[in-house]
mmCIF file of C-alpha atoms in Angstrom:
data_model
loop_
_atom_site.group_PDB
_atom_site.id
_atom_site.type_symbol
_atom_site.label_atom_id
_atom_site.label_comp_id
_atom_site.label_asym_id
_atom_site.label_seq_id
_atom_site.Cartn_x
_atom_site.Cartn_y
_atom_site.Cartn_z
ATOM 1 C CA UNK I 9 -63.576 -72.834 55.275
ATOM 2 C CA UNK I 10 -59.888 -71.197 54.626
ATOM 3 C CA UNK I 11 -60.100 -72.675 50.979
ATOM 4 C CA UNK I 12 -63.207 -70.917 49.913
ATOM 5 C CA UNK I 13 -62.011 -68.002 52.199
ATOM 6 C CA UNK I 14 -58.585 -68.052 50.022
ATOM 7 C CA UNK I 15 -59.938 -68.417 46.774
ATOM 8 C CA UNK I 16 -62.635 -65.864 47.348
ATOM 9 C CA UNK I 17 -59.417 -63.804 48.281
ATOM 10 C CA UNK I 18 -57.712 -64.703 44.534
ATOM 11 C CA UNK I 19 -61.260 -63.922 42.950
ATOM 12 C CA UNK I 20 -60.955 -60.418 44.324
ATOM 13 C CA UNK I 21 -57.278 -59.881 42.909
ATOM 14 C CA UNK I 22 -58.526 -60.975 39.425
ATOM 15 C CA UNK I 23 -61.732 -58.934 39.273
ATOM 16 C CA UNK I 24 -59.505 -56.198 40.293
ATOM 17 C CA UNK I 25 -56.900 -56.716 37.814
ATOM 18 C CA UNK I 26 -59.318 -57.161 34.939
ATOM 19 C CA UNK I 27 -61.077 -53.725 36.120
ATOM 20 C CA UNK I 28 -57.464 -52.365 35.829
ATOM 21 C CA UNK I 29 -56.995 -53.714 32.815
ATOM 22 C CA UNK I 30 -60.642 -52.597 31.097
ATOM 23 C CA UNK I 31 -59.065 -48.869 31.595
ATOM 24 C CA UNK I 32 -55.633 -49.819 29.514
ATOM 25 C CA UNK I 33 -55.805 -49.761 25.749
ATOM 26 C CA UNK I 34 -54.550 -53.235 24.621
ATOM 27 C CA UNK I 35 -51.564 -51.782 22.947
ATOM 28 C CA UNK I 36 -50.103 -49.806 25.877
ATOM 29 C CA UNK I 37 -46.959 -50.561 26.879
ATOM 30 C CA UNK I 38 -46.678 -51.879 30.346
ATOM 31 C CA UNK I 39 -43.145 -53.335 31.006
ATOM 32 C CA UNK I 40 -40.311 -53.100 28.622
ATOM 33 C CA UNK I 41 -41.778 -56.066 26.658
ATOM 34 C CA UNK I 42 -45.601 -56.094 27.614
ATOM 35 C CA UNK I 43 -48.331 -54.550 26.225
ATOM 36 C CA UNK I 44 -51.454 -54.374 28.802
ATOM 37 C CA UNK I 45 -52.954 -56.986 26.119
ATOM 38 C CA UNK I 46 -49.585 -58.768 26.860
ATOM 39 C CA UNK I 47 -49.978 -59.022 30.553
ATOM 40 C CA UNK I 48 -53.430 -60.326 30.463
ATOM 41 C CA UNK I 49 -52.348 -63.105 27.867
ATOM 42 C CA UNK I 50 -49.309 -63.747 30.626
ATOM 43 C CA UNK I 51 -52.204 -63.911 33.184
ATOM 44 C CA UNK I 52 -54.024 -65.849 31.492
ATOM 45 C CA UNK I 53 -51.843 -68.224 30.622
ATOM 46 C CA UNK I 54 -51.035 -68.733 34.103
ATOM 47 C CA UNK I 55 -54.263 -69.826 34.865
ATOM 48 C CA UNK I 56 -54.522 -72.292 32.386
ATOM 49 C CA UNK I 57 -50.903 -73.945 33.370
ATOM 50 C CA UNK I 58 -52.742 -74.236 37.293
ATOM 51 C CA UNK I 59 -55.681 -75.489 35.736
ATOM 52 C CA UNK I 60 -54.142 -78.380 34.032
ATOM 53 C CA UNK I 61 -51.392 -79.092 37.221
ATOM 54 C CA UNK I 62 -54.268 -79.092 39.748
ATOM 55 C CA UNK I 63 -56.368 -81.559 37.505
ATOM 56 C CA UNK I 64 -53.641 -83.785 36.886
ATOM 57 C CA UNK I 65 -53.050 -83.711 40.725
ATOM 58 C CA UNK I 66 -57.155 -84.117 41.600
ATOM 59 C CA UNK I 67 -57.332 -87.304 39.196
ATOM 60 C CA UNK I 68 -54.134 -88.814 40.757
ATOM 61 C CA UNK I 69 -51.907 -88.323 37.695
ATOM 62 C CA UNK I 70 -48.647 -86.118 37.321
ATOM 63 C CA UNK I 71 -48.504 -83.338 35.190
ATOM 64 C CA UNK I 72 -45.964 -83.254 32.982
ATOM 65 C CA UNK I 73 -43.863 -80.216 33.372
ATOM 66 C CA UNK I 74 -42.381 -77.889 30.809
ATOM 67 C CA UNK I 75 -38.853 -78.387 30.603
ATOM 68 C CA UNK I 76 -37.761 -74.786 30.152
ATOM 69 C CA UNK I 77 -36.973 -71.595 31.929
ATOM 70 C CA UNK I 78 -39.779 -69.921 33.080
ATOM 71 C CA UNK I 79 -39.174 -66.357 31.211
ATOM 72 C CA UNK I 80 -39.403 -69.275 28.233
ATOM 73 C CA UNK I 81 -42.880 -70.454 29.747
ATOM 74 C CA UNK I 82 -44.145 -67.046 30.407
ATOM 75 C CA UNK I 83 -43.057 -65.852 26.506
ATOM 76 C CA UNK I 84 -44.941 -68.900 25.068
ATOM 77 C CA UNK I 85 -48.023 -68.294 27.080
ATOM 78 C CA UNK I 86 -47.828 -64.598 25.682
ATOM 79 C CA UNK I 87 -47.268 -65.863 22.519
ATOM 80 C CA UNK I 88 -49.984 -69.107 22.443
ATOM 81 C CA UNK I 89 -52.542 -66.574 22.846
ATOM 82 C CA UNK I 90 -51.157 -63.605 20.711
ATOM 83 C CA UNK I 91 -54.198 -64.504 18.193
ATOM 84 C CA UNK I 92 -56.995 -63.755 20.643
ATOM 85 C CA UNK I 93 -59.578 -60.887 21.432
ATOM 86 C CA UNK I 94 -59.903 -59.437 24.413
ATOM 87 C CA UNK I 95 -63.084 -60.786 24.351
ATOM 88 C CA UNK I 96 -61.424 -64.474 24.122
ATOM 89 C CA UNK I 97 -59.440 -63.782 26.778
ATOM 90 C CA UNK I 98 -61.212 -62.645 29.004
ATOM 91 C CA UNK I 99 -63.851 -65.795 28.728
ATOM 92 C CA UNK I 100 -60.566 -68.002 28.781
ATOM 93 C CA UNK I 101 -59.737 -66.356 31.926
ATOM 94 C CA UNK I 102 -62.756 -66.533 33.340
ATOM 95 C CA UNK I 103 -63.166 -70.233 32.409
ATOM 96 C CA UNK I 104 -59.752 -71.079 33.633
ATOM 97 C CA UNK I 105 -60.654 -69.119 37.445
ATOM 98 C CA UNK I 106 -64.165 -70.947 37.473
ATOM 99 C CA UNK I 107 -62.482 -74.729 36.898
ATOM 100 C CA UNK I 108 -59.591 -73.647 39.452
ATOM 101 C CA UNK I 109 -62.189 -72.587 41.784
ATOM 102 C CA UNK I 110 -64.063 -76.299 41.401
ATOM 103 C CA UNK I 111 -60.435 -77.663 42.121
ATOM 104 C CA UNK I 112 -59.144 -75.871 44.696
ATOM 105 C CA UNK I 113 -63.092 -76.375 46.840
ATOM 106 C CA UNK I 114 -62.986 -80.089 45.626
ATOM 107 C CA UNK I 115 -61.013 -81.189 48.319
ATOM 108 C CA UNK I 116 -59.002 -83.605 46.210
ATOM 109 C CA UNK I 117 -56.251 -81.099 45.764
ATOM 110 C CA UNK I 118 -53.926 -80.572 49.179
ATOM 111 C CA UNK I 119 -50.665 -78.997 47.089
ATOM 112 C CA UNK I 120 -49.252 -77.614 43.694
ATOM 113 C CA UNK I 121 -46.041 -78.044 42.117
ATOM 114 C CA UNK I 122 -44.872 -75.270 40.071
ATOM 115 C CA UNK I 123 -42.246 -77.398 38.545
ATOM 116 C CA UNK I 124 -40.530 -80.752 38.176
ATOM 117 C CA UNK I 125 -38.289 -81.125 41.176
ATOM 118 C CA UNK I 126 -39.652 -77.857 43.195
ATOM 119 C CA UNK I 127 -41.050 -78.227 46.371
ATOM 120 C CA UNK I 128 -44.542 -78.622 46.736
ATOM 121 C CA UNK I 129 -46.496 -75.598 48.125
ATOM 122 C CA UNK I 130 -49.343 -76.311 50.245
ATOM 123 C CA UNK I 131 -52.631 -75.509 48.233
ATOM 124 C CA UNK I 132 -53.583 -72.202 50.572
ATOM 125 C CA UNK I 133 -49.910 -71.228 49.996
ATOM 126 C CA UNK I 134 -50.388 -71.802 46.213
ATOM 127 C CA UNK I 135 -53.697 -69.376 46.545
ATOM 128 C CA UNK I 136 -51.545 -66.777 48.082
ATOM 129 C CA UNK I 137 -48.672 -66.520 45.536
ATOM 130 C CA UNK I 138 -51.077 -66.721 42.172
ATOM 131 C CA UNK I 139 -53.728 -63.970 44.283
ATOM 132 C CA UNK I 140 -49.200 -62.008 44.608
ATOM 133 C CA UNK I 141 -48.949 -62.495 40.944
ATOM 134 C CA UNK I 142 -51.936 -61.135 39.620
ATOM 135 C CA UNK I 143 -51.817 -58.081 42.645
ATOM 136 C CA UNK I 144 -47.894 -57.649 41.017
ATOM 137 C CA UNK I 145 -49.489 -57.354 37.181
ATOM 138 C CA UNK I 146 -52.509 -54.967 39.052
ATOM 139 C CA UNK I 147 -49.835 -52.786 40.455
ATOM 140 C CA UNK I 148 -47.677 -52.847 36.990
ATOM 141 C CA UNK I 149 -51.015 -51.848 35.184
ATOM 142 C CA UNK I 150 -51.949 -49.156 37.143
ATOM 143 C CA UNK I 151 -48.412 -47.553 37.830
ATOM 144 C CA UNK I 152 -48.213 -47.813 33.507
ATOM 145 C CA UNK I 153 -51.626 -46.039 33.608
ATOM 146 C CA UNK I 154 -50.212 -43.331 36.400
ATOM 147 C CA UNK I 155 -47.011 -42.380 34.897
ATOM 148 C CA UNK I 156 -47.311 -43.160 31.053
ATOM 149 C CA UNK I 157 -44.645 -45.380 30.868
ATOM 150 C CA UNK I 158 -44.033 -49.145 30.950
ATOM 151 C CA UNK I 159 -42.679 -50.707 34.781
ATOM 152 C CA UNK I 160 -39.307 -50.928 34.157
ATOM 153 C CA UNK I 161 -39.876 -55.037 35.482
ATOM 154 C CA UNK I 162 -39.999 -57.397 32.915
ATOM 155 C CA UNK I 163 -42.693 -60.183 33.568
ATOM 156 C CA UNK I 164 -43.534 -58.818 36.757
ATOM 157 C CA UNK I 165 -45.478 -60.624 39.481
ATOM 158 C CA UNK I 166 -44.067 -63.960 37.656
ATOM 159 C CA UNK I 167 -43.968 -66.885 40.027
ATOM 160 C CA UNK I 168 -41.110 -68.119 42.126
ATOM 161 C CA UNK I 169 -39.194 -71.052 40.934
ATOM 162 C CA UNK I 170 -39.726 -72.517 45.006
ATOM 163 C CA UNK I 171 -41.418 -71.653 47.653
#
């Protein structure tokens, strides 16, 4: 079905950025204030956030959204998981993608709301901006690997405040 057929899409973006990202040492600099360690914290992050909104949504409750700016959100993500191994983060990745895969097939989840007062996108709409966003960090991994120097975009590939 177009869910599984979407998400299998996203699945492909994220194995791709994390084989991007095995050929970065943590430490390189990426965008003006990323490390590649950095960006996969950002990512990961992310995923976690969607996690949490889609569960809220697939158990009929509303999550409660951050009331701050999202270069705020994005710097606390970085920061919440400054602590953690690559190891770490990749599992917490991977954990995230696996319980956004059971939401997103479950059936129970038709939209996503990035934040309070945004319009809704549809849930195969949602696939297709988070597969943009991690595609955006691929490209800014790969272009840092390529030239030797961070993408001059700060928090690149971050989501759109609407659709």
């Amino acid at each position: 079905d177009e869910r599984a057929a979407a998400f299998a899409r996203l699945t492909a973006a994220l194995r791709q950025f994390q084989s991007e990202y095995s050929q970065h040492d943590p430490a390189e600099r990426v965008t003006a204030e990323w490390s590649a360690q950095d960006v996969l914290r950002h990512v990961t992050s992310w995923h976690r956030y969607y996690v949490a909104n889609l569960d809220a949504e697939a158990h009929g409750a509303r999550f409660v959204f951050p009331a701050i700016k999202y270069s705020q959100l994005n710097q606390e993500g970085v920061e919440t998981l400054r602590g953690a191994s690559d190891e770490v983060l990749v599992e917490t990745l991977n954990e995230a993608h696996r319980q956004l895969g059971e939401l997103v097939l479950s059936g129970k989840v038709t939209e996503m709301t990035y934040r309070a007062g945004a319009k809704p996108y549809p849930l195969l709409k949602f696939i297709e901006v988070v597969e943009g966003h991690i595609k955006g960090h691929s490209t800014s991994l790969t272009r840092a690997r390529g030239k030797g120097k961070p993408d001059s975009r700060t928090g690149a590939g971050a989501p759109p405040a609407s659709p």
